[in-house]
Amino acid sequence: MADLRTNFTGVESPNPFWLASGPPTNTYGQVAKAFDQGWGGAVWKTIGEPIINVFSRYGSVDLGQNRMMGFNNIELISDRPIAENLKEIAEVKRNYPKHAVIASLMVESKQKAWHEMVKQTEDTGADGIELNFGCPHGMSERGMGSAVGQVPDYTCQIVEWVKEVATIPVIVKLTPNVTDITYIARAAVKGGADALSLINTINSIVGVDLTTFEPQPSVAGKSSHGGYCGPAVKPIALHLVSAVAGDPSVKIPISGIGGIASWRDAAEFIALGAGSLQVCTAVMHYGFRIVEDLIDGLSNWMDERGHRSLADIRGRALPRVAKWEDLDLNYHLLAHIDQEKCIKCELCWTACEDGAHQAIRRLPRDNGGPVVEIIDEACVGCNLCAAVCPVQDCITMQKVPNDYPAVSWKEYAAGKGKLAPRSEQFHTATWSPSTKH
Amino acid sequence: MPQPEFRLSDEQLERNFADIAPPLTTDAALLEANQCLFCHDAPCTIACPTHIDVPAFIKKIATGNLRGSARVILEVNPFGHSCARACPVEVLCEGACVLNDRDEQPIKIALLQRHATDYVLEHKVKLFKAGKPTGKRVAIVGAGPAGLSCARNLRIMGHAVTVFESRSQPGGLNTYGIAEYKLKADVALAEVQDILDLGVELKTGVTIESIDQLLTQYDAVFVGVGLGNTKKLGIPGEDLPGVLDAITFIEHLKTHPYRETDVGRHVVVIGAGNTAIDAVTQAKRLGAAAATIVYRRSEADMPCYHYEYELAKRDGCGFRFQAAPQRIISNGSGGVSGLEVRTDGGSETIPCDMVIVAIGQGPREALKIPEHPKVFVGGDCANGGAEIVNAAADGVAAAKRIHEMLTGGDANG
Ligand SMILES: Cc1cc2nc3c(=O)[nH]c(=O)nc-3n(C[C@H](O)[C@H](O)[C@H](O)COP(=O)(O)OP(=O)(O)OC[C@H]3O[C@@H](n4cnc5c(N)ncnc54)[C@H](O)[C@@H]3O)c2cc1C
Ligand SMILES: Cc1cc2nc3c(=O)[nH]c(=O)nc-3n(C[C@H](O)[C@H](O)[C@H](O)COP(=O)(O)O)c2cc1C
Ligand code: SF4
Ligand code: SF4
Ligand code: SF4
């Protein structure tokens, strides 16, 4: 069985699965239950001067009948007194010494306030501190959360204050609501951060009620932009994790967050450089029990692939994240339809015809044979048809061999290397869709 | 022949004749609608005789646009409500759905169609209106699906329409013949009312005897008179009390409280078409202890749809194949006691106290339909007997041709 034990910037946990700071980590009872069910760690719901929340806090985006494909919230940090939270953190740590217990903090941007908060937190025995520089709503208007996380100088300054007194690892949680996250990441490193976690939620309005015209979630008829999370944000999170992990001036551990709902998501984050993983929405949707398959699925996959520990897979995909200009222009693909599998829905045809390169030909439905076939000379190997085809492995993208060595755009533009010939039909305006059906 | 000792309770009868395919809940409809692939040149649409744009109406269900969904359906098929309940979808749209090849089951097209069309029925949404009057008058003979489909589209195009119907109620076999557990008369009549509300003049209780006479008063005539009486067996005992034809039996059931339709304790149905199945299942559901199909050929030769056969088997009906009826035997006191059949093993008597004959209907011979450029024909009387959806398609097509004839082709409405 694969070794899932995790050491994240000195913080140890039995597995890489931590609860992210949020409603599931509000109380002792929840965190203790989560640890009993198998979670490796928990980042406590952000602590600071207690706030007052509004009623109606969450909005959801469904995809067909699938609920909560995307999720947003306009809730603030913990509404419980600081002392109560700290007391429970201490209790959890005492009763679960082998689990990672991280305190998430947010106070006003004053050195003294941060010093006091950090000292009190250390007294609990917590394993680490996470600085919430990411919350995009409510707190930012008060000069905290993403108001800090969006300005490199502020980020650096507050991390410095925290590091002046902290003896346990300090993790800086980054907001995605910036033009280039690596600037903020570097500022956190400069301030002395031990690790980063990302992403916090994305600015969003999830929808509008078409009867009342209230944006959602509605509070007495009005709404405010909220933080977007859940499965829909995973691709954004993966990109930002890879951008930070691949930045040579960062080089500190990264805790991956954003849309993780299955062990596959987790493995992808690890492959792009994450050292631990944090989950919030999926737990809010299905409960703590999902950790069972997160662990089981990840370790089965690792066993099958011969990966013994998380170190074997961490960052494995990173070297393959390249700039566009370094991609090989002589790598040619052609769509291939397995006619045995084809169910004749013609979705590939309509997609390629209207949305791609008019490279699929329709054949009469009543001829008893195939109804679609690829026009090899016109296919640009874009993947669209394979993406829309509703049958597993029916359309596959197959390599078209050629004798030309790889050449990137950068090389080609510099006059180096030769392009393998491409079909005339890729570009010709004379190619008229209406001539084919 | 009321036989109270084996009568089912009213509650049990209600249950036995409840919708065999109950409506989808909103959640179930959304779930199903979201499974549709939205095929291009969709085989389901090709397979529908009225060519309803199935992926379009399903997509509209998925987006919560039920009014638009119903419009897509009813625009091309004026009998979209009854078709959703009674179409043999296994051999039409659902049989053609590409998901049969992927998931081994199709999209529930008929139930989705019902979901959309029920919405406009329940909310009394009026989707169509009569066109600007053209001053042309069309007579329609027969208020079945064929005649009324033609009537509706002619009204949309602005022509004045008068429908003549022999019976007291419109709807044709939708009102009088479709198995009760598929389509009930109230739905059939509500669907018809929507069409009449477009300003169709309906004259019930009028049997047309001469088309030529109509031609003197109208600019065109559409004939949709359906089929005639059940054919005769031509065997002794056929006229005994206790022997009746399937259409009469079903019509009585559909037009009276369930308990008022007589059913034998041991019912034999002669024939193996879809009407025979409807008769045997409904006899069973009325409370017959045994209801048996007697068919002179083999199981493989049965003309009924496979799923209808399956339904009858699930209902506990019996089947006797390769048994050719020879004689219906009297019980000596104004009823029947058995059916004598010839089998491979010789002659045999199947005991029974009721015989229902369902060996197909003949044409309506009383009405002569002249070959005339202003006379159009459609539905069962033209195709020899098919489905509601074929009658609707015929009526729609005829309306188009009549309109072209009356206006020289220019569209209105
Ligand atoms: C028992 C049975 C079960 C069936 N089950 C199904 C089913 O489940 N699904 C399905 O799709 N189809 C079913 N069908 C077939 C379907 O009912 C017919 O295909 C359809 O009703 C044909 O419509 P139509 O308008 O051509 O004829 P009809 O529905 O027969 O209507 C003809 C109308 O014309 C009237 N008429 C006749 N002569 C005259 C006259 N001289 N003057 C005035 N009026 C006249 C009649 O009274 C009748 O109302 C079934 C048929 C039967 C017999
Ligand atoms: C394949 C693809 C190519 C795109 N190319 C461009 C582009 O060249 N210029 C541009 O402004 N936006 C481009 N976009 C972005 C779209 O215009 C649009 O802003 C974005 O996809 C969000 O809208 P949607 O997801 O609702 O389609 C592209 C989108 C896709 C999917
Ligand atoms: S890969 Fe792209 S261009 Fe080629 S057939 Fe598929 S959709 Fe068309
Ligand atoms: S999308 Fe796939 S299943 Fe549908 S027609 Fe194309 S190849 Fe066949
Ligand atoms: S064939 Fe099936 S999946 Fe395709 S459009 Fe029709 S109902 Fe939908």
mmCIF file of N, CA, C and O in Angstrom, chain B residues 96-131:
data_model
loop_
_atom_site.group_PDB
_atom_site.id
_atom_site.type_symbol
_atom_site.label_atom_id
_atom_site.label_comp_id
_atom_site.label_asym_id
_atom_site.label_seq_id
_atom_site.Cartn_x
_atom_site.Cartn_y
_atom_site.Cartn_z
ATOM 1 N N ALA B 96 -35.619 4.333 -32.385
ATOM 2 C CA ALA B 96 -34.553 4.862 -33.238
ATOM 3 C C ALA B 96 -33.501 5.628 -32.454
ATOM 4 O O ALA B 96 -32.463 5.994 -32.997
ATOM 5 N N CYS B 97 -33.758 5.894 -31.169
ATOM 6 C CA CYS B 97 -32.826 6.716 -30.375
ATOM 7 C C CYS B 97 -31.430 6.084 -30.367
ATOM 8 O O CYS B 97 -31.276 4.888 -30.119
ATOM 9 N N VAL B 98 -30.435 6.912 -30.625
ATOM 10 C CA VAL B 98 -29.057 6.390 -30.705
ATOM 11 C C VAL B 98 -28.578 5.817 -29.369
ATOM 12 O O VAL B 98 -27.643 5.012 -29.343
ATOM 13 N N LEU B 99 -29.221 6.218 -28.280
ATOM 14 C CA LEU B 99 -28.743 5.724 -26.984
ATOM 15 C C LEU B 99 -29.059 4.245 -26.767
ATOM 16 O O LEU B 99 -28.500 3.623 -25.875
ATOM 17 N N ASN B 100 -29.939 3.680 -27.596
ATOM 18 C CA ASN B 100 -30.123 2.230 -27.537
ATOM 19 C C ASN B 100 -28.789 1.526 -27.737
ATOM 20 O O ASN B 100 -28.536 0.471 -27.170
ATOM 21 N N ASP B 101 -27.924 2.150 -28.563
ATOM 22 C CA ASP B 101 -26.643 1.519 -28.871
ATOM 23 C C ASP B 101 -25.574 1.809 -27.830
ATOM 24 O O ASP B 101 -24.539 1.172 -27.813
ATOM 25 N N ARG B 102 -25.806 2.829 -27.005
ATOM 26 C CA ARG B 102 -24.776 3.134 -26.002
ATOM 27 C C ARG B 102 -25.188 2.646 -24.613
ATOM 28 O O ARG B 102 -24.428 1.978 -23.944
ATOM 29 N N ASP B 103 -26.408 2.998 -24.235
ATOM 30 C CA ASP B 103 -26.844 2.697 -22.869
ATOM 31 C C ASP B 103 -27.806 1.521 -22.809
ATOM 32 O O ASP B 103 -28.326 1.200 -21.750
ATOM 33 N N GLU B 104 -28.084 0.936 -23.956
ATOM 34 C CA GLU B 104 -29.056 -0.153 -24.058
ATOM 35 C C GLU B 104 -30.448 0.287 -23.660
ATOM 36 O O GLU B 104 -31.314 -0.525 -23.363
ATOM 37 N N GLN B 105 -30.671 1.596 -23.600
ATOM 38 C CA GLN B 105 -32.032 2.089 -23.446
ATOM 39 C C GLN B 105 -32.112 3.498 -24.011
ATOM 40 O O GLN B 105 -31.130 4.240 -23.978
ATOM 41 N N PRO B 106 -33.292 3.815 -24.569
ATOM 42 C CA PRO B 106 -33.429 5.119 -25.211
ATOM 43 C C PRO B 106 -33.825 6.206 -24.222
ATOM 44 O O PRO B 106 -34.161 5.911 -23.079
ATOM 45 N N ILE B 107 -33.807 7.448 -24.687
ATOM 46 C CA ILE B 107 -34.416 8.538 -23.938
ATOM 47 C C ILE B 107 -35.926 8.275 -23.858
ATOM 48 O O ILE B 107 -36.521 7.783 -24.822
ATOM 49 N N LYS B 108 -36.534 8.612 -22.733
ATOM 50 C CA LYS B 108 -37.987 8.405 -22.586
ATOM 51 C C LYS B 108 -38.709 9.542 -23.307
ATOM 52 O O LYS B 108 -39.269 10.451 -22.676
ATOM 53 N N ILE B 109 -38.719 9.479 -24.630
ATOM 54 C CA ILE B 109 -39.221 10.586 -25.434
ATOM 55 C C ILE B 109 -40.707 10.831 -25.182
ATOM 56 O O ILE B 109 -41.148 11.968 -25.007
ATOM 57 N N ALA B 110 -41.486 9.741 -25.129
ATOM 58 C CA ALA B 110 -42.937 9.910 -24.973
ATOM 59 C C ALA B 110 -43.268 10.555 -23.635
ATOM 60 O O ALA B 110 -44.115 11.453 -23.555
ATOM 61 N N LEU B 111 -42.593 10.118 -22.584
ATOM 62 C CA LEU B 111 -42.884 10.701 -21.273
ATOM 63 C C LEU B 111 -42.449 12.156 -21.217
ATOM 64 O O LEU B 111 -43.098 12.980 -20.570
ATOM 65 N N LEU B 112 -41.368 12.487 -21.896
ATOM 66 C CA LEU B 112 -40.948 13.892 -21.945
ATOM 67 C C LEU B 112 -41.961 14.701 -22.757
ATOM 68 O O LEU B 112 -42.291 15.838 -22.418
ATOM 69 N N GLN B 113 -42.445 14.103 -23.826
ATOM 70 C CA GLN B 113 -43.455 14.788 -24.632
ATOM 71 C C GLN B 113 -44.702 15.041 -23.800
ATOM 72 O O GLN B 113 -45.311 16.104 -23.863
ATOM 73 N N ARG B 114 -45.044 14.053 -22.970
ATOM 74 C CA ARG B 114 -46.203 14.236 -22.102
ATOM 75 C C ARG B 114 -45.921 15.348 -21.090
ATOM 76 O O ARG B 114 -46.798 16.163 -20.789
ATOM 77 N N HIS B 115 -44.710 15.382 -20.577
ATOM 78 C CA HIS B 115 -44.348 16.402 -19.578
ATOM 79 C C HIS B 115 -44.569 17.806 -20.159
ATOM 80 O O HIS B 115 -45.144 18.676 -19.511
ATOM 81 N N ALA B 116 -44.125 17.992 -21.377
ATOM 82 C CA ALA B 116 -44.242 19.320 -21.998
ATOM 83 C C ALA B 116 -45.686 19.637 -22.365
ATOM 84 O O ALA B 116 -46.174 20.745 -22.115
ATOM 85 N N THR B 117 -46.390 18.658 -22.921
ATOM 86 C CA THR B 117 -47.741 18.940 -23.397
ATOM 87 C C THR B 117 -48.730 19.023 -22.237
ATOM 88 O O THR B 117 -49.682 19.795 -22.281
ATOM 89 N N ASP B 118 -48.493 18.249 -21.171
ATOM 90 C CA ASP B 118 -49.351 18.362 -19.984
ATOM 91 C C ASP B 118 -49.297 19.791 -19.442
ATOM 92 O O ASP B 118 -50.293 20.304 -18.933
ATOM 93 N N TYR B 119 -48.125 20.375 -19.547
ATOM 94 C CA TYR B 119 -47.958 21.734 -19.008
ATOM 95 C C TYR B 119 -48.947 22.697 -19.664
ATOM 96 O O TYR B 119 -49.634 23.461 -18.990
ATOM 97 N N VAL B 120 -49.044 22.666 -20.983
ATOM 98 C CA VAL B 120 -49.949 23.620 -21.630
ATOM 99 C C VAL B 120 -51.415 23.258 -21.417
ATOM 100 O O VAL B 120 -52.274 24.133 -21.371
ATOM 101 N N LEU B 121 -51.660 21.949 -21.238
ATOM 102 C CA LEU B 121 -53.032 21.533 -20.959
ATOM 103 C C LEU B 121 -53.440 22.038 -19.572
ATOM 104 O O LEU B 121 -54.492 22.650 -19.396
ATOM 105 N N GLU B 122 -52.557 21.796 -18.589
ATOM 106 C CA GLU B 122 -52.866 22.191 -17.211
ATOM 107 C C GLU B 122 -52.956 23.704 -17.056
ATOM 108 O O GLU B 122 -53.774 24.209 -16.308
ATOM 109 N N HIS B 123 -52.083 24.412 -17.740
ATOM 110 C CA HIS B 123 -52.055 25.870 -17.578
ATOM 111 C C HIS B 123 -52.917 26.589 -18.607
ATOM 112 O O HIS B 123 -52.873 27.803 -18.703
ATOM 113 N N LYS B 124 -53.647 25.801 -19.391
ATOM 114 C CA LYS B 124 -54.554 26.353 -20.389
ATOM 115 C C LYS B 124 -53.852 27.367 -21.284
ATOM 116 O O LYS B 124 -54.390 28.442 -21.592
ATOM 117 N N VAL B 125 -52.648 27.020 -21.684
ATOM 118 C CA VAL B 125 -51.888 27.904 -22.574
ATOM 119 C C VAL B 125 -52.432 27.731 -23.986
ATOM 120 O O VAL B 125 -52.591 26.603 -24.461
ATOM 121 N N LYS B 126 -52.775 28.843 -24.630
ATOM 122 C CA LYS B 126 -53.239 28.756 -26.014
ATOM 123 C C LYS B 126 -52.054 29.044 -26.928
ATOM 124 O O LYS B 126 -51.534 30.155 -26.943
ATOM 125 N N LEU B 127 -51.620 28.034 -27.644
ATOM 126 C CA LEU B 127 -50.401 28.192 -28.445
ATOM 127 C C LEU B 127 -50.687 28.682 -29.854
ATOM 128 O O LEU B 127 -49.822 29.237 -30.511
ATOM 129 N N PHE B 128 -51.895 28.448 -30.337
ATOM 130 C CA PHE B 128 -52.176 28.753 -31.740
ATOM 131 C C PHE B 128 -53.407 29.643 -31.838
ATOM 132 O O PHE B 128 -54.264 29.628 -30.970
ATOM 133 N N LYS B 129 -53.465 30.409 -32.918
ATOM 134 C CA LYS B 129 -54.694 31.154 -33.133
ATOM 135 C C LYS B 129 -55.103 31.083 -34.602
ATOM 136 O O LYS B 129 -54.280 30.779 -35.471
ATOM 137 N N ALA B 130 -56.393 31.340 -34.809
ATOM 138 C CA ALA B 130 -56.915 31.226 -36.173
ATOM 139 C C ALA B 130 -56.299 32.307 -37.053
ATOM 140 O O ALA B 130 -56.003 33.410 -36.589
ATOM 141 N N GLY B 131 -56.116 31.981 -38.316
ATOM 142 C CA GLY B 131 -55.536 32.943 -39.247
ATOM 143 C C GLY B 131 -56.579 33.921 -39.773
ATOM 144 O O GLY B 131 -57.781 33.782 -39.513
#
